[in-house]
C-alpha cells in the first residue's frame, strides 16, 4: 500500500477512536436524548457522521466512472489546506448541515452505531480500491468549503469526526458521567 494510503487510514482510525471515546462518555440511556430542543442527540450526531461516510464512498464510485477533466489550477485549489482543515474542526462557528446529510432521527442509538461502523468500512474499502489517479485527479464540491479532491474528501471525514467528537464532548459534559 502507498505511504499516503497508510497515513490517511491511520488518521481515519485515530479520529474515529476519539469520536467513539466521546460517545462512550454519554450515559447509554441518554444517547437518544437531545440536550436542548435545537440540538442533535448523540444518536443523531452518529447518524449524521455515518451519512457523511456513506456519501463519500458514493462520490468516489460516481467520479471513478467519469473522465478526469480538472486543470492543474483547479486541482491545486481543491486540496485541503491547513486553513480549510482548521475550519472543519472549529466548533466555534456553527455550520448548518445540508438536508441530505441531516439525521432523520429515527434510528436507535445501537442502530446508529451499527450504521456508523458499516459506513466507515464501506468508505475505507472505496478508498483502498480507488485508482490513485482518480483520488488525486477528480474533484467534488463540498457545500461549505468548496471543491475538494476525492483524496481530500476521505481526509475531510477524519476532521469531520473531530468536529463532532467536540460536539459530543459538549453533550457529555452537559449530561454528566456515563
CSV table of C-alpha atoms in Angstrom, one decimal:
chain,number,residue,atom,x,y,z
A,1,UNK,CA,0.0,0.0,0.0
A,2,UNK,CA,1.2,3.5,-0.8
A,3,UNK,CA,2.5,5.5,2.2
A,4,UNK,CA,-0.2,8.2,1.9
A,5,UNK,CA,-2.8,5.5,2.0
A,6,UNK,CA,-1.5,4.1,5.3
A,7,UNK,CA,-1.2,7.6,6.7
A,8,UNK,CA,-4.7,8.5,5.8
A,9,UNK,CA,-6.2,5.2,7.0
A,10,UNK,CA,-4.4,5.8,10.3
A,11,UNK,CA,-5.8,9.3,10.6
A,12,UNK,CA,-9.3,8.0,9.9
A,13,UNK,CA,-8.9,5.3,12.7
A,14,UNK,CA,-7.4,7.7,15.2
A,15,UNK,CA,-10.2,10.3,14.8
A,16,UNK,CA,-12.9,7.6,14.8
A,17,UNK,CA,-11.5,6.2,18.0
A,18,UNK,CA,-11.5,9.7,19.6
A,19,UNK,CA,-15.1,10.2,18.4
A,20,UNK,CA,-16.3,6.9,19.8
A,21,UNK,CA,-14.5,7.7,23.1
A,22,UNK,CA,-16.7,10.8,23.4
A,23,UNK,CA,-19.8,8.7,22.7
A,24,UNK,CA,-18.8,6.3,25.5
A,25,UNK,CA,-18.8,9.3,27.9
A,26,UNK,CA,-22.5,9.8,27.5
A,27,UNK,CA,-24.8,7.6,29.6
A,28,UNK,CA,-26.3,4.9,27.4
A,29,UNK,CA,-29.8,5.8,28.5
A,30,UNK,CA,-29.3,9.4,27.2
A,31,UNK,CA,-27.8,8.7,23.8
A,32,UNK,CA,-31.1,9.3,22.1
A,33,UNK,CA,-31.9,12.4,24.2
A,34,UNK,CA,-31.4,15.9,22.8
A,35,UNK,CA,-29.5,18.2,25.2
A,36,UNK,CA,-31.7,21.1,24.0
A,37,UNK,CA,-34.6,21.4,21.6
A,38,UNK,CA,-32.4,22.9,18.9
A,39,UNK,CA,-29.5,20.4,19.2
A,40,UNK,CA,-29.0,16.9,17.9
A,41,UNK,CA,-28.8,13.9,20.3
A,42,UNK,CA,-25.7,11.8,20.3
A,43,UNK,CA,-27.5,9.1,18.2
A,44,UNK,CA,-28.4,11.8,15.7
A,45,UNK,CA,-24.8,13.0,15.5
A,46,UNK,CA,-23.7,9.4,15.0
A,47,UNK,CA,-26.3,9.0,12.2
A,48,UNK,CA,-25.1,12.2,10.5
A,49,UNK,CA,-21.5,11.1,10.6
A,50,UNK,CA,-22.5,7.7,9.1
A,51,UNK,CA,-24.4,9.5,6.4
A,52,UNK,CA,-21.2,11.5,5.5
A,53,UNK,CA,-19.1,8.4,5.4
A,54,UNK,CA,-21.6,6.6,3.2
A,55,UNK,CA,-21.8,9.6,0.9
A,56,UNK,CA,-18.1,9.9,0.4
A,57,UNK,CA,-18.0,6.3,-0.8
A,58,UNK,CA,-20.7,7.0,-3.3
A,59,UNK,CA,-18.9,10.1,-4.5
A,60,UNK,CA,-15.8,8.0,-5.3
A,61,UNK,CA,-17.9,5.5,-7.2
A,62,UNK,CA,-19.6,8.2,-9.2
A,63,UNK,CA,-16.5,10.1,-10.0
A,64,UNK,CA,-14.5,7.0,-10.9
A,65,UNK,CA,-16.7,6.4,-13.9
A,66,UNK,CA,-16.2,9.9,-15.3
A,67,UNK,CA,-13.3,11.3,-17.2
A,68,UNK,CA,-10.7,13.4,-15.3
A,69,UNK,CA,-11.1,16.9,-16.6
A,70,UNK,CA,-9.8,19.1,-13.8
A,71,UNK,CA,-7.0,21.5,-14.7
A,72,UNK,CA,-3.8,21.8,-12.6
A,73,UNK,CA,-5.1,25.1,-11.1
A,74,UNK,CA,-8.4,23.5,-10.2
A,75,UNK,CA,-6.7,20.6,-8.5
A,76,UNK,CA,-4.4,22.9,-6.6
A,77,UNK,CA,-7.4,24.9,-5.4
A,78,UNK,CA,-9.2,21.7,-4.3
A,79,UNK,CA,-6.5,20.5,-1.9
A,80,UNK,CA,-7.2,20.5,1.8
A,81,UNK,CA,-5.1,23.3,3.3
A,82,UNK,CA,-4.3,23.8,7.0
A,83,UNK,CA,-6.8,26.7,6.9
A,84,UNK,CA,-9.6,24.5,5.5
A,85,UNK,CA,-8.8,21.8,8.0
A,86,UNK,CA,-8.9,24.3,10.8
A,87,UNK,CA,-12.3,25.5,9.7
A,88,UNK,CA,-13.6,21.9,9.5
A,89,UNK,CA,-12.5,21.2,13.1
A,90,UNK,CA,-13.6,24.5,14.6
A,91,UNK,CA,-16.6,24.2,16.8
A,92,UNK,CA,-16.9,27.9,17.5
A,93,UNK,CA,-18.6,28.5,14.2
A,94,UNK,CA,-21.9,26.8,13.8
A,95,UNK,CA,-22.4,25.1,10.4
A,96,UNK,CA,-25.8,24.0,9.2
A,97,UNK,CA,-25.6,20.6,7.6
A,98,UNK,CA,-27.3,20.2,4.2
A,99,UNK,CA,-30.6,18.5,4.2
A,100,UNK,CA,-29.3,15.3,2.5
A,101,UNK,CA,-26.9,14.6,5.4
A,102,UNK,CA,-29.1,15.7,8.3
A,103,UNK,CA,-30.1,12.8,10.6
A,104,UNK,CA,-33.6,11.5,10.2
A,105,UNK,CA,-33.7,10.9,13.9
A,106,UNK,CA,-35.5,7.5,13.5
A,107,UNK,CA,-32.5,5.3,14.5
A,108,UNK,CA,-32.0,3.8,17.9
A,109,UNK,CA,-28.5,4.6,19.3
A,110,UNK,CA,-27.5,1.0,18.7
A,111,UNK,CA,-28.7,1.1,15.1
A,112,UNK,CA,-26.9,4.5,14.5
A,113,UNK,CA,-23.6,3.0,15.9
A,114,UNK,CA,-24.0,-0.1,13.6
A,115,UNK,CA,-24.6,2.2,10.6
A,116,UNK,CA,-21.5,4.2,11.6
A,117,UNK,CA,-19.3,1.1,11.7
A,118,UNK,CA,-20.6,-0.3,8.4
A,119,UNK,CA,-20.4,3.1,6.6
A,120,UNK,CA,-16.8,3.6,7.7
A,121,UNK,CA,-15.8,0.1,6.4
A,122,UNK,CA,-17.6,0.8,3.1
A,123,UNK,CA,-15.8,4.1,2.8
A,124,UNK,CA,-12.4,2.7,3.6
A,125,UNK,CA,-12.9,-0.1,1.1
A,126,UNK,CA,-13.8,2.5,-1.5
A,127,UNK,CA,-10.6,4.4,-0.7
A,128,UNK,CA,-8.4,1.3,-0.7
A,129,UNK,CA,-9.7,0.1,-4.1
A,130,UNK,CA,-9.9,3.5,-5.8
A,131,UNK,CA,-7.5,4.4,-8.6
A,132,UNK,CA,-4.9,6.9,-7.1
A,133,UNK,CA,-5.2,8.9,-10.3
A,134,UNK,CA,-8.9,9.4,-9.6
A,135,UNK,CA,-8.3,10.2,-5.9
A,136,UNK,CA,-5.9,12.9,-6.9
A,137,UNK,CA,-7.4,14.0,-10.2
A,138,UNK,CA,-11.1,14.2,-9.5
A,139,UNK,CA,-12.9,17.0,-7.6
A,140,UNK,CA,-16.3,17.1,-5.9
A,141,UNK,CA,-17.7,20.3,-4.4
A,142,UNK,CA,-18.2,20.5,-0.7
A,143,UNK,CA,-21.2,22.6,0.1
A,144,UNK,CA,-19.3,24.8,2.6
A,145,UNK,CA,-15.6,24.8,1.8
A,146,UNK,CA,-15.8,24.4,-1.9
A,147,UNK,CA,-14.1,22.0,-4.3
A,148,UNK,CA,-12.1,19.1,-2.8
A,149,UNK,CA,-10.2,16.3,-4.4
A,150,UNK,CA,-11.5,12.8,-3.8
A,151,UNK,CA,-8.5,12.0,-1.6
A,152,UNK,CA,-9.3,15.2,0.3
A,153,UNK,CA,-12.8,14.0,0.9
A,154,UNK,CA,-11.5,11.0,2.7
A,155,UNK,CA,-9.3,13.2,4.9
A,156,UNK,CA,-12.2,15.5,5.4
A,157,UNK,CA,-14.2,12.8,7.1
A,158,UNK,CA,-11.5,12.4,9.7
A,159,UNK,CA,-11.6,16.1,10.5
A,160,UNK,CA,-15.4,15.9,10.4
A,161,UNK,CA,-15.2,13.2,13.1
A,162,UNK,CA,-13.0,15.5,15.2
A,163,UNK,CA,-15.6,18.3,14.9
A,164,UNK,CA,-18.4,16.1,16.0
A,165,UNK,CA,-16.3,14.5,18.8
A,166,UNK,CA,-16.2,18.0,20.2
A,167,UNK,CA,-19.9,18.3,19.9
A,168,UNK,CA,-20.4,15.0,21.7
A,169,UNK,CA,-18.0,16.1,24.4
A,170,UNK,CA,-20.2,19.1,25.0
A,171,UNK,CA,-23.2,16.9,25.3
A,172,UNK,CA,-21.3,14.5,27.6
A,173,UNK,CA,-20.3,17.4,29.8
A,174,UNK,CA,-23.9,18.7,30.0
A,175,UNK,CA,-25.3,15.2,30.9
A,176,UNK,CA,-22.6,14.3,33.4
A,177,UNK,CA,-20.7,11.0,33.8
A,178,UNK,CA,-21.8,7.8,32.0
